[in-house]
Amino acid sequence: MSTWIIRPEQSGDEPAIHDLVKRAFAPMPFSEGDEQDLVDVLRAAGDLVLSLVTADGAGAIIGHIGFSPVTVDHASCGWFQMAPVSVSPEVQFTGIGSALIHAGIAEMAQRGAHGIAVVGNPVYYERFGFAVIPGLAPLSDHDSPYFRAQVLAGAAPQGTLRYAAAFG
Ligand SMILES: CC(C)(COP(=O)(O)OP(=O)(O)OC[C@H]1O[C@@H](n2cnc3c(N)ncnc32)[C@H](O)[C@@H]1OP(=O)(O)O)[C@@H](O)C(=O)NCCC(=O)NCCS
């Protein structure tokens, strides 16, 4: 039986997170091959405001999720982007990604976040409460079909959502 825990990223986890994200995204047809670098750039810029890892019984990092601030119509509004989400290929589809997403959303809500946006397969993310929010759209038309969001507090902002600089 496998056992794992979710905990905040600690100093020294950086190389293992980089490797995990690279391995998780490598087989994905939509991958741009740079998702692992994205995490490093977010961290270096101070934009990786929440970074959770899943560690297995031996301490190996087998899952990761990151959150970074966004703006809507250039204003900070207490909203965040949930990305990337990565699970080691050998243990995908065993509940690790779902547990990371639930834990990450709960922690961001506890910290007072007003809402979270995500870009990904809607079939997967809608089960966590993400939905189309009329009037809230990403800058990129390419992202639009995959863009979902959820309100944690207050009213949904209206306008164009821009990711942290690391996303380009
Ligand atoms: C996507 C990912 C984070 C999900 O984590 P996971 O631990 O494998 O998923 P879970 O075990 O929590 O959830 C499994 C369920 O999600 C579904 N699911 C997983 N990935 C999915 C995807 N990309 N699209 C649609 N459904 C997906 C599974 O079909 C399964 O459905 P079921 O519960 O109805 O059987 C993980 O598969 C991963 O790292 N993939 C590669 C990187 C990636 O694509 N990240 C997300 C980019 S937006």
Coordinates of N, CA and C and ligand atoms in Angstrom, one line a residue:
M1 N 0.8 -1.2 0.0 CA 0.0 0.0 0.0 C 0.9 1.2 0.0
S2 N 0.6 2.2 -0.8 CA 1.4 3.4 -0.9 C 0.8 4.4 0.1
T3 N 1.7 5.1 0.7 CA 1.3 6.2 1.6 C 2.0 7.5 1.2
W4 N 1.3 8.6 1.3 CA 2.0 9.8 0.9 C 1.4 11.0 1.7
I5 N 2.1 12.1 1.8 CA 1.6 13.2 2.5 C 1.8 14.4 1.6
I6 N 1.0 15.5 1.9 CA 1.1 16.8 1.2 C 1.7 17.7 2.2
R7 N 2.7 18.4 1.8 CA 3.4 19.4 2.6 C 3.8 20.6 1.8
P8 N 4.1 21.8 2.4 CA 4.6 22.9 1.7 C 6.0 22.6 1.1
E9 N 6.4 23.2 0.0 CA 7.7 23.1 -0.5 C 8.7 23.6 0.6
Q10 N 9.8 22.8 0.7 CA 10.9 23.2 1.6 C 12.2 23.6 0.8
S11 N 13.0 24.3 1.5 CA 14.3 24.6 0.9 C 15.0 23.3 0.6
G12 N 15.5 23.1 -0.6 CA 16.2 21.8 -1.0 C 15.3 21.0 -1.9
D13 N 14.0 21.3 -1.9 CA 13.1 20.5 -2.8 C 13.2 20.9 -4.3
E14 N 13.8 22.1 -4.6 CA 13.7 22.7 -5.9 C 14.2 21.7 -7.0
P15 N 15.3 21.0 -6.9 CA 15.7 20.1 -8.0 C 14.7 19.0 -8.2
A16 N 14.2 18.4 -7.1 CA 13.2 17.3 -7.3 C 11.9 17.8 -7.9
I17 N 11.5 19.0 -7.6 CA 10.3 19.6 -8.2 C 10.5 19.8 -9.7
H18 N 11.6 20.3 -10.0 CA 12.0 20.6 -11.4 C 11.9 19.3 -12.2
D19 N 12.5 18.2 -11.6 CA 12.6 16.9 -12.3 C 11.2 16.3 -12.4
L20 N 10.4 16.4 -11.4 CA 9.0 15.9 -11.4 C 8.2 16.6 -12.5
V21 N 8.2 17.9 -12.5 CA 7.4 18.6 -13.5 C 7.8 18.2 -14.9
K22 N 9.1 18.1 -15.1 CA 9.6 17.7 -16.4 C 9.0 16.4 -16.8
R23 N 9.1 15.4 -15.9 CA 8.7 14.0 -16.2 C 7.2 14.0 -16.4
A24 N 6.4 14.8 -15.6 CA 5.0 14.7 -15.7 C 4.5 15.2 -17.0
F25 N 5.1 16.3 -17.5 CA 4.6 17.0 -18.7 C 5.2 16.4 -20.0
A26 N 6.3 15.7 -19.9 CA 7.0 15.2 -21.1 C 6.1 14.5 -22.1
P27 N 5.3 13.6 -21.6 CA 4.5 12.8 -22.5 C 3.2 13.5 -23.0
M28 N 2.9 14.7 -22.5 CA 1.7 15.4 -22.8 C 1.8 16.1 -24.2
P29 N 0.9 15.8 -25.1 CA 1.0 16.4 -26.4 C 0.9 17.9 -26.5
F30 N 0.3 18.5 -25.4 CA 0.2 20.0 -25.4 C 1.4 20.6 -24.7
S31 N 2.3 19.8 -24.2 CA 3.4 20.4 -23.4 C 4.3 21.2 -24.3
E32 N 4.7 22.3 -23.8 CA 5.7 23.1 -24.5 C 7.1 22.8 -24.1
G33 N 7.3 21.9 -23.2 CA 8.6 21.4 -22.8 C 9.3 22.3 -21.8
D34 N 8.6 23.3 -21.3 CA 9.3 24.3 -20.4 C 8.6 24.5 -19.1
E35 N 7.6 23.6 -18.8 CA 6.8 23.7 -17.6 C 7.7 23.7 -16.3
Q36 N 8.8 22.9 -16.3 CA 9.6 22.8 -15.2 C 10.4 24.1 -15.0
D37 N 10.7 24.8 -16.1 CA 11.4 26.1 -16.0 C 10.5 27.2 -15.5
L38 N 9.2 27.0 -15.8 CA 8.2 28.0 -15.4 C 8.2 28.0 -13.8
V39 N 8.2 26.9 -13.2 CA 8.2 26.8 -11.7 C 9.4 27.6 -11.2
D40 N 10.6 27.3 -11.8 CA 11.8 28.0 -11.3 C 11.7 29.5 -11.5
V41 N 11.2 29.9 -12.6 CA 11.1 31.4 -12.8 C 10.1 32.0 -11.9
L42 N 8.9 31.4 -11.7 CA 7.9 31.9 -10.8 C 8.6 32.0 -9.4
R43 N 9.3 31.0 -8.9 CA 9.9 31.0 -7.6 C 10.9 32.2 -7.5
A44 N 11.8 32.3 -8.5 CA 12.8 33.3 -8.5 C 12.2 34.7 -8.5
A45 N 11.1 34.9 -9.1 CA 10.4 36.2 -9.2 C 9.6 36.5 -7.9
G46 N 9.5 35.5 -7.0 CA 8.7 35.7 -5.8 C 7.2 35.5 -6.1
D47 N 6.9 34.9 -7.2 CA 5.5 34.8 -7.6 C 4.9 33.4 -7.3
L48 N 5.8 32.5 -6.8 CA 5.3 31.2 -6.4 C 4.7 31.3 -5.0
V49 N 3.5 31.8 -4.8 CA 3.1 32.2 -3.5 C 2.6 31.0 -2.7
L50 N 2.3 29.9 -3.3 CA 2.0 28.6 -2.6 C 2.5 27.5 -3.5
S51 N 3.4 26.7 -2.9 CA 4.0 25.5 -3.6 C 3.9 24.3 -2.7
L52 N 3.0 23.4 -3.0 CA 2.8 22.2 -2.2 C 3.4 21.0 -3.0
V53 N 3.9 20.1 -2.2 CA 4.4 18.8 -2.8 C 3.7 17.6 -2.1
T54 N 3.7 16.6 -2.9 CA 3.3 15.3 -2.3 C 4.6 14.5 -2.2
A55 N 4.8 14.0 -1.0 CA 6.0 13.1 -0.7 C 5.6 11.7 -0.4
D56 N 6.2 10.7 -1.0 CA 5.9 9.3 -0.7 C 6.5 8.9 0.6
G57 N 6.3 7.6 0.9 CA 6.8 7.1 2.2 C 8.3 7.2 2.4
A58 N 9.0 7.2 1.3 CA 10.5 7.3 1.3 C 10.9 8.8 1.2
G59 N 10.0 9.7 1.1 CA 10.3 11.1 1.0 C 10.5 11.7 -0.4
A60 N 10.3 10.8 -1.4 CA 10.5 11.2 -2.8 C 9.3 12.1 -3.1
I61 N 9.5 13.1 -3.9 CA 8.5 14.1 -4.4 C 7.8 13.5 -5.6
I62 N 6.5 13.2 -5.4 CA 5.7 12.5 -6.5 C 4.6 13.4 -7.0
G63 N 4.4 14.6 -6.4 CA 3.4 15.5 -6.9 C 3.7 16.9 -6.5
H64 N 3.2 17.9 -7.3 CA 3.5 19.3 -7.0 C 2.3 20.1 -7.6
I65 N 2.0 21.2 -6.9 CA 1.1 22.2 -7.4 C 1.6 23.6 -7.0
G66 N 1.4 24.6 -7.9 CA 1.9 25.9 -7.6 C 0.7 26.9 -7.9
F67 N 0.8 28.0 -7.1 CA -0.2 29.1 -7.3 C 0.6 30.4 -7.4
S68 N 0.2 31.3 -8.3 CA 0.8 32.6 -8.5 C -0.2 33.7 -8.7
P69 N 0.1 34.9 -8.4 CA -0.9 36.0 -8.5 C -1.2 36.4 -10.0
V70 N -2.4 36.8 -10.2 CA -2.8 37.3 -11.5 C -3.4 38.7 -11.3
T71 N -3.6 39.4 -12.4 CA -4.3 40.7 -12.4 C -5.5 40.6 -13.3
V72 N -6.5 41.4 -13.0 CA -7.6 41.5 -13.9 C -7.7 43.0 -14.3
D73 N -7.7 43.2 -15.6 CA -7.6 44.6 -16.1 C -6.5 45.4 -15.4
H74 N -5.3 44.7 -15.2 CA -4.1 45.3 -14.7 C -4.2 45.6 -13.2
A75 N -5.3 45.2 -12.5 CA -5.4 45.5 -11.1 C -5.2 44.2 -10.3
S76 N -4.5 44.3 -9.2 CA -4.4 43.1 -8.3 C -5.8 43.0 -7.6
C77 N -6.3 41.8 -7.6 CA -7.7 41.6 -7.1 C -7.8 40.4 -6.2
G78 N -6.7 39.9 -5.7 CA -6.7 38.8 -4.7 C -7.0 37.5 -5.4
W79 N -6.7 37.5 -6.8 CA -6.9 36.2 -7.5 C -5.6 35.6 -7.9
F80 N -5.6 34.3 -8.1 CA -4.4 33.5 -8.3 C -4.6 32.5 -9.5
Q81 N -3.5 32.1 -10.1 CA -3.5 31.1 -11.1 C -3.0 29.8 -10.5
M82 N -3.7 28.7 -10.7 CA -3.3 27.4 -10.2 C -2.5 26.7 -11.4
A83 N -1.2 26.7 -11.3 CA -0.4 26.0 -12.4 C 1.1 26.1 -12.0
P84 N 1.8 25.1 -12.4 CA 1.3 23.8 -13.0 C 0.9 22.8 -11.9
V85 N 0.2 21.8 -12.3 CA -0.2 20.7 -11.5 C 0.5 19.5 -12.1
S86 N 1.3 18.7 -11.3 CA 2.2 17.7 -11.8 C 2.1 16.5 -10.9
V87 N 2.0 15.3 -11.5 CA 2.0 14.0 -10.7 C 3.0 13.1 -11.5
S88 N 3.8 12.4 -10.8 CA 4.8 11.5 -11.4 C 4.1 10.5 -12.2
P89 N 4.5 10.2 -13.5 CA 3.8 9.3 -14.4 C 3.5 8.0 -13.8
E90 N 4.4 7.4 -13.0 CA 4.1 6.1 -12.4 C 2.9 6.0 -11.5
V91 N 2.5 7.2 -10.9 CA 1.5 7.2 -9.9 C 0.3 8.1 -10.3
Q92 N 0.2 8.4 -11.6 CA -0.9 9.2 -12.0 C -2.2 8.4 -11.9
F93 N -3.3 9.1 -11.8 CA -4.7 8.4 -11.7 C -4.8 7.6 -10.4
T94 N -4.1 8.0 -9.4 CA -4.3 7.3 -8.1 C -4.8 8.3 -7.0
G95 N -5.3 9.5 -7.4 CA -5.8 10.5 -6.5 C -4.9 11.5 -6.0
I96 N -3.6 11.5 -6.4 CA -2.6 12.5 -5.9 C -2.9 13.9 -6.4
G97 N -3.2 14.0 -7.7 CA -3.5 15.3 -8.3 C -4.8 15.9 -7.6
S98 N -5.8 15.1 -7.5 CA -7.0 15.6 -6.8 C -6.8 16.1 -5.4
A99 N -6.0 15.3 -4.7 CA -5.7 15.7 -3.3 C -4.9 17.0 -3.3
L100 N -3.9 17.2 -4.2 CA -3.2 18.4 -4.2 C -4.0 19.6 -4.6
I101 N -5.0 19.4 -5.5 CA -5.8 20.5 -5.9 C -6.8 20.9 -4.8
H102 N -7.4 19.9 -4.1 CA -8.2 20.2 -3.0 C -7.4 21.0 -1.9
A103 N -6.2 20.4 -1.6 CA -5.4 21.1 -0.5 C -5.0 22.5 -0.9
G104 N -4.6 22.7 -2.1 CA -4.2 24.0 -2.6 C -5.3 25.0 -2.5
I105 N -6.5 24.6 -3.0 CA -7.6 25.6 -3.0 C -7.9 25.9 -1.6
A106 N -8.0 24.9 -0.7 CA -8.3 25.1 0.7 C -7.3 26.1 1.4
E107 N -6.0 25.9 1.1 CA -5.0 26.7 1.7 C -5.1 28.2 1.2
M108 N -5.4 28.3 -0.1 CA -5.5 29.7 -0.7 C -6.8 30.4 -0.1
A109 N -7.8 29.6 0.1 CA -9.0 30.2 0.7 C -8.7 30.6 2.1
Q110 N -8.0 29.8 2.8 CA -7.7 30.1 4.2 C -6.8 31.4 4.3
R111 N -6.0 31.6 3.3 CA -5.1 32.8 3.2 C -5.9 34.0 2.8
G112 N -7.1 33.8 2.4 CA -7.9 35.0 2.0 C -8.0 35.3 0.5
A113 N -7.6 34.3 -0.3 CA -7.7 34.5 -1.7 C -9.1 34.7 -2.1
H114 N -9.3 35.6 -3.1 CA -10.7 35.8 -3.6 C -11.1 34.9 -4.7
G115 N -10.1 34.3 -5.4 CA -10.5 33.4 -6.5 C -9.3 32.8 -7.1
I116 N -9.6 31.8 -7.9 CA -8.5 31.0 -8.6 C -8.9 30.7 -10.0
A117 N -7.9 30.9 -10.9 CA -8.1 30.6 -12.3 C -7.2 29.4 -12.7
V118 N -7.7 28.7 -13.7 CA -6.9 27.5 -14.2 C -7.1 27.4 -15.7
V119 N -6.0 26.9 -16.3 CA -6.1 26.6 -17.8 C -5.8 25.1 -17.9
G120 N -6.8 24.3 -18.4 CA -6.5 22.9 -18.6 C -7.8 22.2 -19.1
N121 N -7.8 20.9 -19.0 CA -8.9 20.1 -19.5 C -10.1 20.4 -18.6
P122 N -11.2 21.0 -19.1 CA -12.4 21.3 -18.3 C -13.0 20.1 -17.7
V123 N -12.9 19.0 -18.4 CA -13.6 17.8 -17.8 C -12.9 17.4 -16.5
Y124 N -11.6 17.7 -16.4 CA -10.9 17.4 -15.1 C -11.2 18.5 -14.1
Y125 N -11.0 19.7 -14.5 CA -11.0 20.8 -13.5 C -12.4 21.2 -13.0
E126 N -13.5 20.9 -13.8 CA -14.8 21.3 -13.4 C -15.2 20.5 -12.2
R127 N -14.6 19.4 -11.9 CA -15.0 18.6 -10.8 C -14.5 19.2 -9.5
F128 N -13.6 20.2 -9.6 CA -13.1 20.9 -8.4 C -13.8 22.2 -8.2
G129 N -14.9 22.5 -8.9 CA -15.6 23.7 -8.8 C -15.2 24.8 -9.7
F130 N -14.3 24.5 -10.7 CA -14.0 25.5 -11.7 C -15.0 25.6 -12.7
A131 N -15.3 26.8 -13.2 CA -16.4 26.9 -14.2 C -16.1 28.1 -15.1
V132 N -16.9 28.3 -16.2 CA -16.8 29.5 -17.0 C -17.5 30.6 -16.1
I133 N -16.8 31.7 -16.0 CA -17.3 32.9 -15.3 C -17.5 34.0 -16.4
P134 N -18.8 34.3 -16.7 CA -19.1 35.3 -17.8 C -18.4 36.6 -17.4
G135 N -17.7 37.2 -18.4 CA -17.1 38.5 -18.2 C -15.6 38.4 -17.7
L136 N -15.2 37.2 -17.4 CA -13.8 37.0 -17.0 C -13.1 36.1 -18.0
A137 N -12.0 36.7 -18.6 CA -11.4 35.9 -19.7 C -9.9 36.1 -19.7
P138 N -9.2 35.1 -20.2 CA -7.7 35.3 -20.2 C -7.3 36.2 -21.4
L139 N -6.1 36.7 -21.4 CA -5.6 37.5 -22.5 C -5.5 36.7 -23.8
S140 N -5.1 35.5 -23.6 CA -4.8 34.6 -24.8 C -6.0 33.9 -25.3
D141 N -6.3 34.2 -26.6 CA -7.4 33.4 -27.2 C -7.2 31.9 -27.2
H142 N -5.9 31.6 -27.3 CA -5.5 30.2 -27.3 C -6.0 29.5 -26.0
D143 N -5.9 30.2 -24.9 CA -6.3 29.6 -23.6 C -7.8 29.6 -23.4
S144 N -8.5 30.4 -24.1 CA -9.9 30.6 -23.8 C -10.8 29.4 -23.6
P145 N -10.7 28.4 -24.5 CA -11.5 27.2 -24.4 C -11.2 26.4 -23.1
Y146 N -10.0 26.6 -22.6 CA -9.5 25.8 -21.5 C -9.5 26.6 -20.2
F147 N -10.0 27.8 -20.2 CA -9.9 28.7 -19.1 C -11.1 28.5 -18.2
R148 N -10.9 28.3 -16.9 CA -12.0 28.1 -15.9 C -11.5 28.9 -14.7
A149 N -12.5 29.2 -13.8 CA -12.2 30.0 -12.6 C -13.2 29.6 -11.5
Q150 N -12.8 29.9 -10.3 CA -13.8 29.8 -9.2 C -13.6 30.9 -8.2
V151 N -14.7 31.4 -7.7 CA -14.7 32.5 -6.7 C -14.6 31.8 -5.4
L152 N -13.7 32.4 -4.5 CA -13.6 31.9 -3.1 C -14.2 33.0 -2.2
A153 N -14.2 34.2 -2.6 CA -14.8 35.3 -1.7 C -15.2 36.5 -2.6
G154 N -16.3 37.1 -2.3 CA -16.7 38.3 -3.0 C -17.3 38.0 -4.3
A155 N -17.3 39.0 -5.1 CA -17.9 38.9 -6.5 C -16.8 38.6 -7.5
A156 N -17.1 37.9 -8.5 CA -16.1 37.6 -9.6 C -15.7 38.9 -10.3
P157 N -14.4 39.1 -10.5 CA -13.9 40.3 -11.2 C -14.3 40.2 -12.7
Q158 N -14.5 41.3 -13.3 CA -14.8 41.3 -14.7 C -13.7 41.9 -15.5
G159 N -13.2 41.3 -16.6 CA -12.2 41.9 -17.4 C -11.2 40.8 -17.9
T160 N -10.0 41.3 -18.2 CA -9.0 40.4 -18.8 C -8.0 40.0 -17.8
L161 N -7.9 38.7 -17.6 CA -7.0 38.1 -16.6 C -5.6 37.9 -17.2
R162 N -4.6 38.4 -16.5 CA -3.2 38.2 -17.0 C -2.5 37.5 -15.9
Y163 N -1.7 36.5 -16.4 CA -0.9 35.6 -15.5 C 0.4 36.4 -15.1
A164 N 1.1 35.8 -14.1 CA 2.4 36.3 -13.7 C 3.3 36.3 -14.9
A165 N 4.4 37.2 -14.8 CA 5.3 37.4 -15.9 C 5.9 36.1 -16.4
A166 N 6.1 35.1 -15.5 CA 6.8 33.9 -15.9 C 6.0 33.2 -17.1
F167 N 4.7 33.4 -17.1 CA 3.9 32.7 -18.1 C 4.1 33.3 -19.5
G168 N 4.8 34.5 -19.6 CA 5.1 35.1 -20.9 C 4.0 35.9 -21.4
Ligands
LIG1 C1 -3.4 16.0 -14.7 C2 -2.8 15.4 -13.4 C3 -2.2 16.5 -12.5 C4 -3.9 14.7 -12.6 O1 -3.4 14.1 -11.5 P1 -3.7 12.5 -11.1 O2 -3.2 12.3 -9.8 O3 -3.2 11.7 -12.3 O4 -5.3 12.5 -11.2 P2 -6.3 11.9 -10.1 O5 -5.9 10.5 -9.8 O6 -6.4 12.9 -8.9 O7 -7.7 12.0 -10.8 C5 -7.9 11.0 -11.8 C6 -9.2 11.4 -12.5 O8 -8.9 12.5 -13.3 C7 -9.0 12.2 -14.7 N1 -7.9 12.9 -15.3 C8 -6.6 13.0 -15.0 N2 -5.9 13.7 -15.9 C9 -6.9 14.2 -16.8 C10 -6.8 15.0 -17.9 N3 -5.7 15.5 -18.4 N4 -7.9 15.2 -18.6 C11 -9.1 14.7 -18.2 N5 -9.2 13.9 -17.1 C12 -8.1 13.7 -16.4 C13 -8.9 10.8 -14.8 O9 -9.5 10.3 -15.9 C14 -9.5 10.3 -13.5 O10 -10.9 10.3 -13.7 P3 -11.9 9.5 -12.7 O11 -11.8 9.9 -11.3 O12 -13.3 9.8 -13.3 O13 -11.5 8.1 -12.9 C15 -1.7 14.3 -13.7 O14 -2.3 13.3 -14.5 C16 -0.5 14.9 -14.5 O15 0.5 15.3 -13.8 N6 -0.6 14.9 -15.8 C17 0.6 15.4 -16.6 C18 0.7 16.9 -16.4 C19 -0.6 17.7 -16.7 O16 -1.3 17.4 -17.7 N7 -0.9 18.6 -15.8 C20 -2.1 19.4 -15.9 C21 -1.9 20.4 -17.0 S1 -3.4 21.5 -17.1

